[in-house]
Amino acid sequence: MALTLYAHPFSSYCQKVLIALYENGTPFELRLLAPDQPAAREFAALWPLKRMPVLVDDGRTVVESSVIVEHLGLFHPGPVRLLPEDPRDALPVRTMDRVFDNYVMTPMQRIVLDALRAPADRDPFGVAEARAQLDTAYRWLDGALAGHDWAAGDAFSLADCAAAPSLFYADWAHPMSEEFATLRAYRKRLLARPSFARAVDEARPYRQFFPLGAPDRD
């Protein structure tokens, strides 16, 4: 039975899973999550918390993007191993995956979601806090990425699947300073990776929905 992914191509967490699928050429059916699509009702029945993406594999529902990527590696392995087989080697990959999700993706989304609120309901203190956290994360990542091509070493991994959409949108929401040359070069490498380039291209039709205004680049 084919894999079914409930997702939207403009979502950062959905792109994280799409990258993993594209890296290994894994066949799947995309069920587009949009208000006018029937997939939205199916999605709500599968996962009442309504956080995308959701993968259905032969009747099994798999949630949370990192877990979905690990599930794909276990049950639908391909030529690109996104998590090392040795648990000790896998720890740095999982660590960087959490760094990008928690300390780049989360503050970026805090800024974006605030822009969707009515002006009277906005939280300038929370946005300032999120921007400061991004600056701290950028600085730490600029040092942590020195000396190797990918997030957790010399091999593309789950950590890079997380890094690509988080850094992509974070730089839109809170641009990286010129001083973070290593991090900026890493973001550029991610954009050149065919799996992420495909995800970015598939999301282009939705750029007008970015509440802060999508920059005329990338």
Short mmCIF file of C-alpha atoms in Angstrom, two decimals:
data_model
loop_
_atom_site.label_atom_id
_atom_site.label_comp_id
_atom_site.label_asym_id
_atom_site.label_seq_id
_atom_site.Cartn_x
_atom_site.Cartn_y
_atom_site.Cartn_z
CA MET A 1 0.00 0.00 0.00
CA ALA A 2 1.30 3.45 -0.94
CA LEU A 3 2.31 5.95 1.71
CA THR A 4 -0.11 8.83 2.21
CA LEU A 5 1.17 12.15 3.50
CA TYR A 6 -1.26 14.75 4.83
CA ALA A 7 0.62 18.01 4.40
CA HIS A 8 0.86 21.43 2.83
CA PRO A 9 3.92 22.30 0.71
CA PHE A 10 4.36 25.75 2.31
CA SER A 11 4.60 24.35 5.85
CA SER A 12 8.11 24.14 7.30
CA TYR A 13 7.46 20.89 9.17
CA CYS A 14 5.88 19.35 6.08
CA GLN A 15 8.90 20.35 4.02
CA LYS A 16 11.10 18.55 6.54
CA VAL A 17 9.35 15.26 5.68
CA LEU A 18 9.12 16.04 1.96
CA ILE A 19 12.91 16.45 1.86
CA ALA A 20 13.34 12.98 3.37
CA LEU A 21 10.93 11.47 0.84
CA TYR A 22 12.62 13.21 -2.08
CA GLU A 23 16.13 12.27 -0.93
CA ASN A 24 15.29 8.60 -1.41
CA GLY A 25 12.74 8.86 -4.20
CA THR A 26 10.15 7.25 -1.94
CA PRO A 27 6.73 7.07 -3.65
CA PHE A 28 3.83 8.58 -1.75
CA GLU A 29 0.45 10.21 -2.24
CA LEU A 30 0.10 13.81 -1.08
CA ARG A 31 -3.23 14.71 0.49
CA LEU A 32 -3.23 18.50 0.39
CA LEU A 33 -4.32 20.14 3.62
CA ALA A 34 -6.33 23.22 2.75
CA PRO A 35 -9.73 24.42 3.99
CA ASP A 36 -11.45 23.60 0.69
CA GLN A 37 -9.96 20.12 0.38
CA PRO A 38 -11.64 16.90 1.63
CA ALA A 39 -8.29 15.80 3.07
CA ALA A 40 -8.80 18.31 5.89
CA ARG A 41 -11.65 16.25 7.33
CA GLU A 42 -9.67 13.00 7.02
CA PHE A 43 -6.72 14.65 8.71
CA ALA A 44 -8.78 15.80 11.70
CA ALA A 45 -10.09 12.25 12.19
CA LEU A 46 -6.56 10.81 12.05
CA TRP A 47 -4.96 13.34 14.41
CA PRO A 48 -7.34 15.45 16.54
CA LEU A 49 -4.49 17.80 17.54
CA LYS A 50 -4.38 18.81 13.86
CA ARG A 51 -0.64 19.35 13.63
CA MET A 52 0.77 18.56 10.22
CA PRO A 53 2.26 16.55 8.68
CA VAL A 54 0.72 13.13 9.28
CA LEU A 55 1.85 9.99 7.49
CA VAL A 56 -0.36 6.94 6.99
CA ASP A 57 1.55 3.76 6.22
CA ASP A 58 -0.53 0.64 5.61
CA GLY A 59 -3.14 1.78 8.11
CA ARG A 60 -0.63 3.01 10.70
CA THR A 61 -0.80 6.70 11.56
CA VAL A 62 2.58 8.34 12.21
CA VAL A 63 2.80 11.87 13.64
CA GLU A 64 5.58 14.39 14.37
CA SER A 65 8.01 15.21 11.57
CA SER A 66 11.17 13.77 13.19
CA VAL A 67 9.38 10.52 13.99
CA ILE A 68 8.02 10.32 10.44
CA VAL A 69 11.53 10.67 9.01
CA GLU A 70 12.81 7.94 11.35
CA HIS A 71 9.82 5.75 10.42
CA LEU A 72 10.69 6.13 6.74
CA GLY A 73 14.27 5.09 7.44
CA LEU A 74 13.14 1.96 9.28
CA PHE A 75 10.29 0.80 7.07
CA HIS A 76 11.09 2.37 3.68
CA PRO A 77 14.87 2.68 3.58
CA GLY A 78 16.58 4.11 0.53
CA PRO A 79 20.13 4.84 -0.58
CA VAL A 80 20.39 7.94 1.64
CA ARG A 81 20.48 6.98 5.31
CA LEU A 82 19.21 10.00 7.21
CA LEU A 83 19.97 8.61 10.67
CA PRO A 84 23.14 6.61 11.39
CA GLU A 85 22.59 2.97 12.33
CA ASP A 86 24.93 3.20 15.33
CA PRO A 87 22.94 4.84 18.17
CA ARG A 88 26.05 6.69 19.34
CA ASP A 89 26.53 8.24 15.91
CA ALA A 90 22.81 9.03 15.75
CA LEU A 91 22.89 11.19 18.90
CA PRO A 92 24.56 14.25 17.28
CA VAL A 93 22.04 14.05 14.42
CA ARG A 94 19.12 13.95 16.83
CA THR A 95 20.65 16.78 18.86
CA MET A 96 20.93 19.08 15.85
CA ASP A 97 17.43 18.10 14.74
CA ARG A 98 16.09 19.30 18.09
CA VAL A 99 18.20 22.48 17.95
CA PHE A 100 16.70 23.48 14.60
CA ASP A 101 13.14 22.60 15.61
CA ASN A 102 13.23 24.16 19.08
CA TYR A 103 15.58 27.11 18.74
CA VAL A 104 15.14 28.18 15.11
CA MET A 105 11.76 26.91 13.94
CA THR A 106 9.89 27.75 17.16
CA PRO A 107 10.98 31.41 17.56
CA MET A 108 10.56 31.94 13.81
CA GLN A 109 6.97 30.71 14.04
CA ARG A 110 6.36 32.92 17.07
CA ILE A 111 7.25 35.97 14.95
CA VAL A 112 5.15 34.80 12.00
CA LEU A 113 2.09 33.92 14.07
CA ASP A 114 2.21 37.27 15.83
CA ALA A 115 1.93 38.98 12.44
CA LEU A 116 -1.32 37.09 11.83
CA ARG A 117 -2.95 38.57 14.93
CA ALA A 118 -5.09 41.66 15.01
CA PRO A 119 -2.91 44.68 15.91
CA ALA A 120 -4.52 44.96 19.37
CA ASP A 121 -3.61 41.35 20.16
CA ARG A 122 0.05 41.46 19.16
CA ASP A 123 2.86 40.71 21.56
CA PRO A 124 5.86 43.00 20.93
CA PHE A 125 7.69 41.67 23.99
CA GLY A 126 7.30 38.07 22.79
CA VAL A 127 8.47 38.99 19.28
CA ALA A 128 11.53 40.79 20.65
CA GLU A 129 12.28 37.73 22.77
CA ALA A 130 11.96 35.46 19.73
CA ARG A 131 14.29 37.66 17.68
CA ALA A 132 16.88 37.61 20.47
CA GLN A 133 16.64 33.83 20.63
CA LEU A 134 17.19 33.60 16.89
CA ASP A 135 20.28 35.81 17.13
CA THR A 136 21.64 33.53 19.85
CA ALA A 137 20.86 30.43 17.79
CA TYR A 138 22.45 31.94 14.68
CA ARG A 139 25.62 32.75 16.57
CA TRP A 140 25.86 29.26 18.10
CA LEU A 141 25.14 27.53 14.80
CA ASP A 142 27.70 29.65 12.97
CA GLY A 143 30.34 28.17 15.25
CA ALA A 144 28.90 24.65 15.43
CA LEU A 145 28.78 24.30 11.63
CA ALA A 146 32.39 25.33 11.06
CA GLY A 147 34.54 22.70 9.39
CA HIS A 148 31.89 20.45 7.84
CA ASP A 149 29.29 20.65 5.10
CA TRP A 150 26.21 19.41 6.90
CA ALA A 151 24.55 19.92 10.26
CA ALA A 152 25.96 16.85 12.01
CA GLY A 153 29.10 16.15 10.00
CA ASP A 154 29.93 15.24 6.43
CA ALA A 155 26.72 13.34 5.58
CA PHE A 156 23.28 14.82 4.83
CA SER A 157 20.90 13.68 7.58
CA LEU A 158 17.66 14.17 9.50
CA ALA A 159 19.27 17.26 11.03
CA ASP A 160 19.57 18.86 7.60
CA CYS A 161 15.95 17.98 6.81
CA ALA A 162 15.08 20.06 9.89
CA ALA A 163 17.60 22.80 9.15
CA ALA A 164 16.54 23.54 5.59
CA PRO A 165 12.99 24.86 6.14
CA SER A 166 13.77 26.37 9.55
CA LEU A 167 16.69 28.46 8.27
CA PHE A 168 14.84 29.22 5.03
CA TYR A 169 11.91 30.87 6.80
CA ALA A 170 13.89 32.19 9.76
CA ASP A 171 16.02 34.31 7.45
CA TRP A 172 12.81 35.73 6.00
CA ALA A 173 11.39 36.53 9.44
CA HIS A 174 14.66 37.69 11.04
CA PRO A 175 17.51 38.01 8.51
CA MET A 176 20.88 36.58 9.43
CA SER A 177 23.63 39.11 9.99
CA GLU A 178 26.48 39.26 7.48
CA GLU A 179 28.79 38.24 10.32
CA PHE A 180 27.36 34.71 10.29
CA ALA A 181 29.16 33.74 7.08
CA THR A 182 29.35 30.03 7.89
CA LEU A 183 25.64 29.79 8.63
CA ARG A 184 24.71 31.79 5.54
CA ALA A 185 26.87 29.52 3.37
CA TYR A 186 25.20 26.46 4.91
CA ARG A 187 21.74 27.86 4.13
CA LYS A 188 22.89 28.38 0.54
CA ARG A 189 24.07 24.73 0.33
CA LEU A 190 20.70 23.57 1.62
CA LEU A 191 18.90 25.60 -1.05
CA ALA A 192 21.08 23.95 -3.71
CA ARG A 193 20.27 20.43 -2.47
CA PRO A 194 17.87 18.95 -5.09
CA SER A 195 15.44 17.56 -2.50
CA PHE A 196 15.01 20.92 -0.80
CA ALA A 197 15.10 22.88 -4.06
CA ARG A 198 12.12 20.78 -5.17
CA ALA A 199 10.26 21.49 -1.92
CA VAL A 200 10.94 25.21 -2.27
CA ASP A 201 9.71 25.25 -5.87
CA GLU A 202 6.53 23.38 -4.96
CA ALA A 203 5.80 25.98 -2.28
CA ARG A 204 6.31 29.02 -4.55
CA PRO A 205 2.61 29.41 -5.47
CA TYR A 206 1.81 30.05 -1.79
CA ARG A 207 4.37 32.75 -1.03
CA GLN A 208 1.80 35.52 -1.05
CA PHE A 209 0.38 34.01 2.15
CA PHE A 210 3.56 34.65 4.17
CA PRO A 211 2.26 37.24 6.65
CA LEU A 212 5.50 39.23 6.87
CA GLY A 213 5.81 39.43 3.08
CA ALA A 214 8.06 36.99 1.26
CA PRO A 215 11.33 38.65 0.19
CA ASP A 216 12.15 38.76 -3.50
CA ARG A 217 14.89 36.11 -3.27
CA ASP A 218 15.44 32.38 -2.70
#
